[in-house]
Amino acid sequence: MPDVVVIGAGMVGAACAYYAAREGLTVTLVDRGSVAGGTTGSGEGNVLVSDKEPGPELDLAMLSCRLWTELASEAREVGGFEYEPKGGLVVAENDEVLRALTELAGHQGGSGVVARPVAADELADHEPHLAPGFAGGILYPQDAQVQPMLAAARLVRRWPGVTLRTGTEVTGILMEGGRVTGVRTATGDIPAGAVVNAGGTWGGEIAALAGVELPILPRRGFILVTEPLTGGPSGGPFVASGPLVRHKVYTAAYVTNVASDSEGLETSAVVEATQAGTVLIGASRERVGFDRTVSLPVLARLARQAVALFPALADVRAIRAYCGFRPYCPDHLPVIGADPRVPGLYHACGHEGAGIGLAPVTGLLVAQLITGAEPELDPEPFSPGRFAGAAAWTA
Amino acid sequence: MTAYDLVIVGAGPAGLAAAGVAARAGLRVAVLDAGARIGGQYFRQLPDGFNAARPGALHHGFSTFVRLREALGGADVLLGHRVWAVEHGPEGGFAVHCLEGREERARTVAAARLLIATGAYDRVLPFPGWDLPGVMTAGAAQALLKGNLVLAGRRVVVAGTGPFLLPVATSLAEAGAKVAGVFEAGGRFGLAPRALARPGKAAEALAYGYRLARRRVPYKGGRAVVAAHGDGELTHVTVAKVDADWRPYRGGYETIECDTLAVGYGFVPQLDLPAQLGCEIAGDADGGPVARVDRRMRTSVEGVYAAGETTGVGGADLAALEGVIAGRAVVADALGAPAAGDPEDPRMEARRRRLAGFARALLRAYPVRDGWMSWLRDDTLICRCEEVPYGRIKEVRDLGAADARSIKLLARPGMGWCQGRICGHAVARLAGEDPAPPRRPIAQPVRLGDLAAMDGRTLDDDT
Amino acid sequence: MDSVNGVNSVTGAEGTDHADHADRADRTGRVDGAVSGNVDKGGGMSGASPYRLVGARPEPGFEVRVDGRAVPVVPGQTVGAALHAAGIRTWRTTRFGDRRRGLFCGIGVCFDCLVTVNGVENLRACLTEARPGDEVTTS
């Protein structure tokens, strides 16, 4: 019998299993699909501090950013997961936006974020192919990118105390005397001392199996992928003058959209290159449930915004597009910690678009809460208890 | 923008047949094709520049093509049009987004109804050396010859499975190539017993056999090319005697010199467009995905029809028949009366059943057996675009990638230029699955500038 | 450019001397010449050729330049077919393993045959009809 069952083998579940096993616990990690088959495999692999306002989530992100560098150096000898501290560049369309951006960066500095103002005439030094006319920007050297599927898979394999069971759907939560005692799966019960809900976008459904409500909803996002640029026939015009896109580059509108409550479509340009030579173009946010139907208007909007940032992209071809569902809570904070309504049940979900970046710190906190160790930072703002006022479902 | 009553994607036998039927009934019809000439893959035509006196010499059933061509009536034929996306129009109907010509000019064609007849392409299996220059699909060898009058090579080995190998080898031999052998991985006579149910097909197979024998081309069953060799370019292949599961027998190897290998293991229907529209996709007799249609060739999405290989690989005769049925159905649905003939004509239905039954029997007679996996070495590329070797696939399987999608996410097979069209079947089988329906919202590479120009534009803006 | 092959003469349709190439192929054990030129000469003992098979009487051709070298084209042929006929079987190198690539599926599906024509990158050679004066760049 494992000490812990973690439900969901995405990036967050993998990190929970990793840190729990590092604390000496035995862990069974179950997923109805495969490793990293859900939202982890549908994003860009962002590890960002730049897009967060000062507050509890930024503190979380700062610690997680540090944990990522540790994990990356640890994983390097087994092949790594393409951790790339490439830095983020946020650009402002006009002076007013630049002032707001600069002010935000000043506040973020208090949380330990490194933010360097970039004047309009210096933007080209950082991104030679950026369109002219931007008022300036802020460079965030701590922003990074990982290949999240690979990262999740490698973390799962790191400690022998973790047993991975893919293709195993959890159909019920075992309870005894109001306390969680394990999970029921299609292939049998798995008793455990603690159960971690790392179900991502489907975290609300897992919670419901334990009779509690967790308000996690999907927010759909599309990503466009270009043809590979580097090393193409004849080298390409972009190789001679360096890569077309060097950092994660986005407009200030991204920050406001991240925190937005709008029901409708929101898009903001987010452009970055990958080690495979492609350029990823985001980001859109829509509340349309779990609808996977591709929306050409959304793809067209993303393309227009990306070309506005990097005019040279106009002649680059898109070869594919995909969508995923970011799990969000109404207050845009993740749910991390013990559920006061059901002893033995821990939640680690609802990270919206920040799940990759916040995965290590989430895993660390959950492991510390399970073992009773002193948490490295105060988990109270993320406590599932904040939803305890909602009527509990009947078990 | 004025909409066509019917837009047909694909100018092969199915598309041409449907276009003729619908155009003659008075509908406004457009036939779109990526190629420079009508005919599709099966009836691929030579450029006029060759002034060929006997163009039919490269074709079986050329008179069928001539009939289809002459029956096109007033249908608009839009060649050099690659469709990269189809979507529902804002007020009903469909928007068909194309890229035209070498310049890839973006263009949108509006349609009240849509017939998808996009055909199929060669299914290939990976094996050591399959990405050496000189190794190509059987369809590539045919396309070079039929469409360009170029021989794929001087000394050619033809290998794979299925009846398509015979015409490929025959035309290469008759056009002057030395065909060093035809190697059918399945049984040599897989076709024979079932072909008796359709005498015309049996005679066709026998005729190919005779023509090959006349040129002393050896045709052997139970043999597969399990490796291709050469220093930078193909010089020889290893042919293995294989068991019923396609595993090589110990010691049953021979080496054959050749500069070209034409290889094909059946066909994969092009389903990108029906999948984009959400048409129901079903499993064919070989487990592969096909568009599901009713007896009038209607897909599960209203206004969208499918015919030819899109509904299951069945050859040109069946495709043309399905095209006629689809054309009649579109006319009946558009005009509210079967003005072009009854789409449920009992004799046509009986013929379709017979041809489709034969096609399904062929699929079952020439299955792809999993023994091909034993041909792989760790350094054999599975994905040619992203250059993912077999060893990497094994590695990510060990990391917990339990299905084809996770293998793709972790090791990148299928993420490159071809979007998994070439390696998709192999990756699915390596994961122990049947190939899944494609999910390619962008079916052809499209410039971001063209995509950007669509933002905020309505169909009416596009003329 | 991967030019394994002997230079195809560019005097129009009557280009390659097959006997010469056959001879070299015998010596080296590999094809060392146009695999099958844009020619109306017999290949092999039977004297069969694609041109004879269909009774082709091609129009006067034109040339494209491949890394500066002239390659003959019959009007309507694709860039890929013309290169293949001239014995040029590969025209790009893959980005990770430096592997040589040319025609594979031949019908626009596999993207192996990507080529640069007149500076436009990543065109499928098998779909791109050659035009007089085209400049093809290999890599």
JSON list of N, CA and C in Angstrom, two decimals, chain A residues 224 265 294-305 307 314 318, chain B residues 1 82-90 94-99 104-109 276 441-442 444-462:
[
{"chain": "A", "resi": 224, "resn": "LEU", "atom": "N", "xyz": [-0.50, 28.32, -32.38]},
{"chain": "A", "resi": 224, "resn": "LEU", "atom": "CA", "xyz": [-0.09, 28.09, -33.77]},
{"chain": "A", "resi": 224, "resn": "LEU", "atom": "C", "xyz": [1.38, 27.71, -33.79]},
{"chain": "A", "resi": 265, "resn": "LEU", "atom": "N", "xyz": [-13.74, 35.98, -26.20]},
{"chain": "A", "resi": 265, "resn": "LEU", "atom": "CA", "xyz": [-12.40, 35.69, -26.70]},
{"chain": "A", "resi": 265, "resn": "LEU", "atom": "C", "xyz": [-11.46, 36.83, -26.36]},
{"chain": "A", "resi": 294, "resn": "VAL", "atom": "N", "xyz": [-11.84, 23.55, -33.98]},
{"chain": "A", "resi": 294, "resn": "VAL", "atom": "CA", "xyz": [-10.86, 24.58, -34.30]},
{"chain": "A", "resi": 294, "resn": "VAL", "atom": "C", "xyz": [-11.56, 25.83, -34.82]},
{"chain": "A", "resi": 295, "resn": "SER", "atom": "N", "xyz": [-11.13, 26.95, -34.32]},
{"chain": "A", "resi": 295, "resn": "SER", "atom": "CA", "xyz": [-11.72, 28.22, -34.72]},
{"chain": "A", "resi": 295, "resn": "SER", "atom": "C", "xyz": [-10.72, 28.96, -35.59]},
{"chain": "A", "resi": 296, "resn": "LEU", "atom": "N", "xyz": [-10.99, 29.02, -36.90]},
{"chain": "A", "resi": 296, "resn": "LEU", "atom": "CA", "xyz": [-10.07, 29.75, -37.78]},
{"chain": "A", "resi": 296, "resn": "LEU", "atom": "C", "xyz": [-9.99, 31.23, -37.43]},
{"chain": "A", "resi": 297, "resn": "PRO", "atom": "N", "xyz": [-11.11, 31.86, -37.05]},
{"chain": "A", "resi": 297, "resn": "PRO", "atom": "CA", "xyz": [-10.98, 33.28, -36.66]},
{"chain": "A", "resi": 297, "resn": "PRO", "atom": "C", "xyz": [-9.98, 33.49, -35.52]},
{"chain": "A", "resi": 298, "resn": "VAL", "atom": "N", "xyz": [-9.94, 32.56, -34.57]},
{"chain": "A", "resi": 298, "resn": "VAL", "atom": "CA", "xyz": [-8.97, 32.72, -33.48]},
{"chain": "A", "resi": 298, "resn": "VAL", "atom": "C", "xyz": [-7.55, 32.58, -34.03]},
{"chain": "A", "resi": 299, "resn": "LEU", "atom": "N", "xyz": [-7.35, 31.57, -34.90]},
{"chain": "A", "resi": 299, "resn": "LEU", "atom": "CA", "xyz": [-6.01, 31.38, -35.47]},
{"chain": "A", "resi": 299, "resn": "LEU", "atom": "C", "xyz": [-5.59, 32.61, -36.28]},
{"chain": "A", "resi": 300, "resn": "ALA", "atom": "N", "xyz": [-6.55, 33.18, -37.01]},
{"chain": "A", "resi": 300, "resn": "ALA", "atom": "CA", "xyz": [-6.25, 34.37, -37.82]},
{"chain": "A", "resi": 300, "resn": "ALA", "atom": "C", "xyz": [-5.85, 35.53, -36.91]},
{"chain": "A", "resi": 301, "resn": "ARG", "atom": "N", "xyz": [-6.55, 35.69, -35.80]},
{"chain": "A", "resi": 301, "resn": "ARG", "atom": "CA", "xyz": [-6.22, 36.76, -34.86]},
{"chain": "A", "resi": 301, "resn": "ARG", "atom": "C", "xyz": [-4.81, 36.57, -34.29]},
{"chain": "A", "resi": 302, "resn": "LEU", "atom": "N", "xyz": [-4.51, 35.34, -33.90]},
{"chain": "A", "resi": 302, "resn": "LEU", "atom": "CA", "xyz": [-3.17, 35.06, -33.37]},
{"chain": "A", "resi": 302, "resn": "LEU", "atom": "C", "xyz": [-2.10, 35.39, -34.41]},
{"chain": "A", "resi": 303, "resn": "ALA", "atom": "N", "xyz": [-2.37, 34.99, -35.64]},
{"chain": "A", "resi": 303, "resn": "ALA", "atom": "CA", "xyz": [-1.39, 35.24, -36.71]},
{"chain": "A", "resi": 303, "resn": "ALA", "atom": "C", "xyz": [-1.19, 36.75, -36.90]},
{"chain": "A", "resi": 304, "resn": "ARG", "atom": "N", "xyz": [-2.28, 37.49, -36.91]},
{"chain": "A", "resi": 304, "resn": "ARG", "atom": "CA", "xyz": [-2.16, 38.94, -37.14]},
{"chain": "A", "resi": 304, "resn": "ARG", "atom": "C", "xyz": [-1.33, 39.60, -36.04]},
{"chain": "A", "resi": 305, "resn": "GLN", "atom": "N", "xyz": [-1.60, 39.20, -34.81]},
{"chain": "A", "resi": 305, "resn": "GLN", "atom": "CA", "xyz": [-0.87, 39.81, -33.70]},
{"chain": "A", "resi": 305, "resn": "GLN", "atom": "C", "xyz": [0.61, 39.43, -33.73]},
{"chain": "A", "resi": 307, "resn": "VAL", "atom": "N", "xyz": [2.38, 38.68, -36.42]},
{"chain": "A", "resi": 307, "resn": "VAL", "atom": "CA", "xyz": [3.02, 39.39, -37.53]},
{"chain": "A", "resi": 307, "resn": "VAL", "atom": "C", "xyz": [3.24, 40.86, -37.15]},
{"chain": "A", "resi": 314, "resn": "ALA", "atom": "N", "xyz": [5.39, 37.11, -41.47]},
{"chain": "A", "resi": 314, "resn": "ALA", "atom": "CA", "xyz": [4.34, 37.10, -42.49]},
{"chain": "A", "resi": 314, "resn": "ALA", "atom": "C", "xyz": [4.65, 36.08, -43.58]},
{"chain": "A", "resi": 318, "resn": "ALA", "atom": "N", "xyz": [2.56, 28.67, -41.16]},
{"chain": "A", "resi": 318, "resn": "ALA", "atom": "CA", "xyz": [2.06, 27.88, -40.04]},
{"chain": "A", "resi": 318, "resn": "ALA", "atom": "C", "xyz": [1.84, 26.46, -40.56]},
{"chain": "B", "resi": 1, "resn": "MET", "atom": "N", "xyz": [-19.71, 37.32, -51.92]},
{"chain": "B", "resi": 1, "resn": "MET", "atom": "CA", "xyz": [-19.16, 36.28, -52.79]},
{"chain": "B", "resi": 1, "resn": "MET", "atom": "C", "xyz": [-20.27, 35.30, -53.18]},
{"chain": "B", "resi": 82, "resn": "ARG", "atom": "N", "xyz": [-4.68, 24.11, -53.48]},
{"chain": "B", "resi": 82, "resn": "ARG", "atom": "CA", "xyz": [-4.52, 23.24, -52.31]},
{"chain": "B", "resi": 82, "resn": "ARG", "atom": "C", "xyz": [-5.43, 23.76, -51.21]},
{"chain": "B", "resi": 83, "resn": "VAL", "atom": "N", "xyz": [-6.29, 22.91, -50.74]},
{"chain": "B", "resi": 83, "resn": "VAL", "atom": "CA", "xyz": [-7.22, 23.33, -49.69]},
{"chain": "B", "resi": 83, "resn": "VAL", "atom": "C", "xyz": [-6.54, 23.15, -48.34]},
{"chain": "B", "resi": 84, "resn": "TRP", "atom": "N", "xyz": [-6.42, 24.24, -47.59]},
{"chain": "B", "resi": 84, "resn": "TRP", "atom": "CA", "xyz": [-5.76, 24.10, -46.28]},
{"chain": "B", "resi": 84, "resn": "TRP", "atom": "C", "xyz": [-6.77, 24.07, -45.14]},
{"chain": "B", "resi": 85, "resn": "ALA", "atom": "N", "xyz": [-7.98, 24.54, -45.40]},
{"chain": "B", "resi": 85, "resn": "ALA", "atom": "CA", "xyz": [-9.00, 24.45, -44.35]},
{"chain": "B", "resi": 85, "resn": "ALA", "atom": "C", "xyz": [-10.38, 24.60, -44.95]},
{"chain": "B", "resi": 86, "resn": "VAL", "atom": "N", "xyz": [-11.32, 23.94, -44.33]},
{"chain": "B", "resi": 86, "resn": "VAL", "atom": "CA", "xyz": [-12.73, 24.15, -44.67]},
{"chain": "B", "resi": 86, "resn": "VAL", "atom": "C", "xyz": [-13.46, 24.47, -43.37]},
{"chain": "B", "resi": 87, "resn": "GLU", "atom": "N", "xyz": [-14.43, 25.35, -43.47]},
{"chain": "B", "resi": 87, "resn": "GLU", "atom": "CA", "xyz": [-15.20, 25.65, -42.27]},
{"chain": "B", "resi": 87, "resn": "GLU", "atom": "C", "xyz": [-16.64, 25.98, -42.67]},
{"chain": "B", "resi": 88, "resn": "HIS", "atom": "N", "xyz": [-17.51, 25.91, -41.70]},
{"chain": "B", "resi": 88, "resn": "HIS", "atom": "CA", "xyz": [-18.89, 26.29, -41.95]},
{"chain": "B", "resi": 88, "resn": "HIS", "atom": "C", "xyz": [-18.96, 27.78, -42.20]},
{"chain": "B", "resi": 89, "resn": "GLY", "atom": "N", "xyz": [-19.72, 28.17, -43.19]},
{"chain": "B", "resi": 89, "resn": "GLY", "atom": "CA", "xyz": [-19.88, 29.58, -43.47]},
{"chain": "B", "resi": 89, "resn": "GLY", "atom": "C", "xyz": [-20.74, 30.23, -42.41]},
{"chain": "B", "resi": 90, "resn": "PRO", "atom": "N", "xyz": [-20.67, 31.57, -42.29]},
{"chain": "B", "resi": 90, "resn": "PRO", "atom": "CA", "xyz": [-21.42, 32.26, -41.25]},
{"chain": "B", "resi": 90, "resn": "PRO", "atom": "C", "xyz": [-22.94, 32.10, -41.45]},
{"chain": "B", "resi": 94, "resn": "PHE", "atom": "N", "xyz": [-20.36, 26.49, -46.81]},
{"chain": "B", "resi": 94, "resn": "PHE", "atom": "CA", "xyz": [-18.98, 26.24, -46.40]},
{"chain": "B", "resi": 94, "resn": "PHE", "atom": "C", "xyz": [-18.03, 27.22, -47.05]},
{"chain": "B", "resi": 95, "resn": "ALA", "atom": "N", "xyz": [-16.98, 27.52, -46.31]},
{"chain": "B", "resi": 95, "resn": "ALA", "atom": "CA", "xyz": [-15.89, 28.30, -46.87]},
{"chain": "B", "resi": 95, "resn": "ALA", "atom": "C", "xyz": [-14.72, 27.35, -47.09]},
{"chain": "B", "resi": 96, "resn": "VAL", "atom": "N", "xyz": [-14.24, 27.30, -48.31]},
{"chain": "B", "resi": 96, "resn": "VAL", "atom": "CA", "xyz": [-13.14, 26.42, -48.66]},
{"chain": "B", "resi": 96, "resn": "VAL", "atom": "C", "xyz": [-11.91, 27.29, -48.88]},
{"chain": "B", "resi": 97, "resn": "HIS", "atom": "N", "xyz": [-10.95, 27.19, -47.98]},
{"chain": "B", "resi": 97, "resn": "HIS", "atom": "CA", "xyz": [-9.78, 28.06, -48.03]},
{"chain": "B", "resi": 97, "resn": "HIS", "atom": "C", "xyz": [-8.66, 27.38, -48.80]},
{"chain": "B", "resi": 98, "resn": "CYS", "atom": "N", "xyz": [-8.21, 28.03, -49.86]},
{"chain": "B", "resi": 98, "resn": "CYS", "atom": "CA", "xyz": [-7.23, 27.42, -50.75]},
{"chain": "B", "resi": 98, "resn": "CYS", "atom": "C", "xyz": [-5.97, 28.27, -50.85]},
{"chain": "B", "resi": 99, "resn": "LEU", "atom": "N", "xyz": [-4.92, 27.62, -51.31]},
{"chain": "B", "resi": 99, "resn": "LEU", "atom": "CA", "xyz": [-3.70, 28.31, -51.69]},
{"chain": "B", "resi": 99, "resn": "LEU", "atom": "C", "xyz": [-3.47, 27.94, -53.14]},
{"chain": "B", "resi": 104, "resn": "GLU", "atom": "N", "xyz": [1.25, 30.37, -53.88]},
{"chain": "B", "resi": 104, "resn": "GLU", "atom": "CA", "xyz": [0.42, 30.10, -52.71]},
{"chain": "B", "resi": 104, "resn": "GLU", "atom": "C", "xyz": [-0.52, 31.28, -52.43]},
{"chain": "B", "resi": 105, "resn": "ARG", "atom": "N", "xyz": [-1.16, 31.77, -53.47]},
{"chain": "B", "resi": 105, "resn": "ARG", "atom": "CA", "xyz": [-2.11, 32.86, -53.29]},
{"chain": "B", "resi": 105, "resn": "ARG", "atom": "C", "xyz": [-3.32, 32.37, -52.50]},
{"chain": "B", "resi": 106, "resn": "ALA", "atom": "N", "xyz": [-3.63, 33.09, -51.45]},
{"chain": "B", "resi": 106, "resn": "ALA", "atom": "CA", "xyz": [-4.77, 32.67, -50.61]},
{"chain": "B", "resi": 106, "resn": "ALA", "atom": "C", "xyz": [-6.07, 33.03, -51.31]},
{"chain": "B", "resi": 107, "resn": "ARG", "atom": "N", "xyz": [-6.99, 32.11, -51.27]},
{"chain": "B", "resi": 107, "resn": "ARG", "atom": "CA", "xyz": [-8.26, 32.32, -51.95]},
{"chain": "B", "resi": 107, "resn": "ARG", "atom": "C", "xyz": [-9.32, 31.50, -51.23]},
{"chain": "B", "resi": 108, "resn": "THR", "atom": "N", "xyz": [-10.51, 32.04, -51.10]},
{"chain": "B", "resi": 108, "resn": "THR", "atom": "CA", "xyz": [-11.59, 31.31, -50.44]},
{"chain": "B", "resi": 108, "resn": "THR", "atom": "C", "xyz": [-12.73, 31.10, -51.43]},
{"chain": "B", "resi": 109, "resn": "VAL", "atom": "N", "xyz": [-13.18, 29.86, -51.53]},
{"chain": "B", "resi": 109, "resn": "VAL", "atom": "CA", "xyz": [-14.28, 29.52, -52.43]},
{"chain": "B", "resi": 109, "resn": "VAL", "atom": "C", "xyz": [-15.47, 29.16, -51.55]},
{"chain": "B", "resi": 276, "resn": "GLN", "atom": "N", "xyz": [-11.74, 18.05, -40.11]},
{"chain": "B", "resi": 276, "resn": "GLN", "atom": "CA", "xyz": [-11.87, 19.46, -39.72]},
{"chain": "B", "resi": 276, "resn": "GLN", "atom": "C", "xyz": [-13.34, 19.84, -39.51]},
{"chain": "B", "resi": 441, "resn": "PRO", "atom": "N", "xyz": [-5.86, 20.89, -38.18]},
{"chain": "B", "resi": 441, "resn": "PRO", "atom": "CA", "xyz": [-6.64, 22.10, -38.47]},
{"chain": "B", "resi": 441, "resn": "PRO", "atom": "C", "xyz": [-6.04, 22.90, -39.61]},
{"chain": "B", "resi": 442, "resn": "ILE", "atom": "N", "xyz": [-4.74, 22.70, -39.85]},
{"chain": "B", "resi": 442, "resn": "ILE", "atom": "CA", "xyz": [-4.08, 23.36, -40.98]},
{"chain": "B", "resi": 442, "resn": "ILE", "atom": "C", "xyz": [-3.59, 22.24, -41.89]},
{"chain": "B", "resi": 444, "resn": "GLN", "atom": "N", "xyz": [-2.58, 22.27, -45.03]},
{"chain": "B", "resi": 444, "resn": "GLN", "atom": "CA", "xyz": [-1.44, 22.61, -45.89]},
{"chain": "B", "resi": 444, "resn": "GLN", "atom": "C", "xyz": [-0.75, 23.80, -45.24]},
{"chain": "B", "resi": 445, "resn": "PRO", "atom": "N", "xyz": [0.58, 23.86, -45.33]},
{"chain": "B", "resi": 445, "resn": "PRO", "atom": "CA", "xyz": [1.25, 25.02, -44.73]},
{"chain": "B", "resi": 445, "resn": "PRO", "atom": "C", "xyz": [0.70, 26.32, -45.31]},
{"chain": "B", "resi": 446, "resn": "VAL", "atom": "N", "xyz": [0.42, 27.28, -44.44]},
{"chain": "B", "resi": 446, "resn": "VAL", "atom": "CA", "xyz": [-0.15, 28.54, -44.90]},
{"chain": "B", "resi": 446, "resn": "VAL", "atom": "C", "xyz": [0.64, 29.69, -44.27]},
{"chain": "B", "resi": 447, "resn": "ARG", "atom": "N", "xyz": [0.95, 30.68, -45.10]},
{"chain": "B", "resi": 447, "resn": "ARG", "atom": "CA", "xyz": [1.76, 31.80, -44.60]},
{"chain": "B", "resi": 447, "resn": "ARG", "atom": "C", "xyz": [0.99, 32.55, -43.53]},
{"chain": "B", "resi": 448, "resn": "LEU", "atom": "N", "xyz": [1.72, 32.94, -42.48]},
{"chain": "B", "resi": 448, "resn": "LEU", "atom": "CA", "xyz": [1.07, 33.67, -41.38]},
{"chain": "B", "resi": 448, "resn": "LEU", "atom": "C", "xyz": [0.48, 34.97, -41.89]},
{"chain": "B", "resi": 449, "resn": "GLY", "atom": "N", "xyz": [1.11, 35.57, -42.89]},
{"chain": "B", "resi": 449, "resn": "GLY", "atom": "CA", "xyz": [0.57, 36.80, -43.45]},
{"chain": "B", "resi": 449, "resn": "GLY", "atom": "C", "xyz": [-0.81, 36.58, -44.06]},
{"chain": "B", "resi": 450, "resn": "ASP", "atom": "N", "xyz": [-0.99, 35.44, -44.72]},
{"chain": "B", "resi": 450, "resn": "ASP", "atom": "CA", "xyz": [-2.30, 35.13, -45.31]},
{"chain": "B", "resi": 450, "resn": "ASP", "atom": "C", "xyz": [-3.32, 34.81, -44.24]},
{"chain": "B", "resi": 451, "resn": "LEU", "atom": "N", "xyz": [-2.87, 34.09, -43.24]},
{"chain": "B", "resi": 451, "resn": "LEU", "atom": "CA", "xyz": [-3.76, 33.77, -42.12]},
{"chain": "B", "resi": 451, "resn": "LEU", "atom": "C", "xyz": [-4.17, 35.08, -41.42]},
{"chain": "B", "resi": 452, "resn": "ALA", "atom": "N", "xyz": [-3.19, 35.95, -41.22]},
{"chain": "B", "resi": 452, "resn": "ALA", "atom": "CA", "xyz": [-3.46, 37.22, -40.54]},
{"chain": "B", "resi": 452, "resn": "ALA", "atom": "C", "xyz": [-4.48, 38.05, -41.31]},
{"chain": "B", "resi": 453, "resn": "ALA", "atom": "N", "xyz": [-4.39, 37.99, -42.64]},
{"chain": "B", "resi": 453, "resn": "ALA", "atom": "CA", "xyz": [-5.30, 38.79, -43.47]},
{"chain": "B", "resi": 453, "resn": "ALA", "atom": "C", "xyz": [-6.75, 38.34, -43.33]},
{"chain": "B", "resi": 454, "resn": "MET", "atom": "N", "xyz": [-6.97, 37.14, -42.82]},
{"chain": "B", "resi": 454, "resn": "MET", "atom": "CA", "xyz": [-8.34, 36.64, -42.63]},
{"chain": "B", "resi": 454, "resn": "MET", "atom": "C", "xyz": [-8.97, 37.22, -41.38]},
{"chain": "B", "resi": 455, "resn": "ASP", "atom": "N", "xyz": [-8.16, 37.83, -40.52]},
{"chain": "B", "resi": 455, "resn": "ASP", "atom": "CA", "xyz": [-8.70, 38.29, -39.24]},
{"chain": "B", "resi": 455, "resn": "ASP", "atom": "C", "xyz": [-9.74, 39.37, -39.45]},
{"chain": "B", "resi": 456, "resn": "GLY", "atom": "N", "xyz": [-10.89, 39.13, -38.92]},
{"chain": "B", "resi": 456, "resn": "GLY", "atom": "CA", "xyz": [-11.95, 40.13, -38.99]},
{"chain": "B", "resi": 456, "resn": "GLY", "atom": "C", "xyz": [-12.61, 40.23, -40.34]},
{"chain": "B", "resi": 457, "resn": "ARG", "atom": "N", "xyz": [-12.18, 39.40, -41.30]},
{"chain": "B", "resi": 457, "resn": "ARG", "atom": "CA", "xyz": [-12.75, 39.47, -42.63]},
{"chain": "B", "resi": 457, "resn": "ARG", "atom": "C", "xyz": [-13.95, 38.53, -42.72]},
{"chain": "B", "resi": 458, "resn": "THR", "atom": "N", "xyz": [-14.99, 38.99, -43.35]},
{"chain": "B", "resi": 458, "resn": "THR", "atom": "CA", "xyz": [-16.12, 38.09, -43.56]},
{"chain": "B", "resi": 458, "resn": "THR", "atom": "C", "xyz": [-16.01, 37.51, -44.96]},
{"chain": "B", "resi": 459, "resn": "LEU", "atom": "N", "xyz": [-16.77, 36.49, -45.20]},
{"chain": "B", "resi": 459, "resn": "LEU", "atom": "CA", "xyz": [-16.74, 35.84, -46.50]},
{"chain": "B", "resi": 459, "resn": "LEU", "atom": "C", "xyz": [-17.09, 36.81, -47.62]},
{"chain": "B", "resi": 460, "resn": "ASP", "atom": "N", "xyz": [-17.97, 37.78, -47.30]},
{"chain": "B", "resi": 460, "resn": "ASP", "atom": "CA", "xyz": [-18.44, 38.69, -48.34]},
{"chain": "B", "resi": 460, "resn": "ASP", "atom": "C", "xyz": [-17.33, 39.60, -48.84]},
{"chain": "B", "resi": 461, "resn": "ASP", "atom": "N", "xyz": [-16.29, 39.76, -48.02]},
{"chain": "B", "resi": 461, "resn": "ASP", "atom": "CA", "xyz": [-15.20, 40.62, -48.45]},
{"chain": "B", "resi": 461, "resn": "ASP", "atom": "C", "xyz": [-14.38, 39.97, -49.54]},
{"chain": "B", "resi": 462, "resn": "ASP", "atom": "N", "xyz": [-14.50, 38.68, -49.65]},
{"chain": "B", "resi": 462, "resn": "ASP", "atom": "CA", "xyz": [-13.61, 37.93, -50.51]},
{"chain": "B", "resi": 462, "resn": "ASP", "atom": "C", "xyz": [-14.29, 37.63, -51.83]}
]
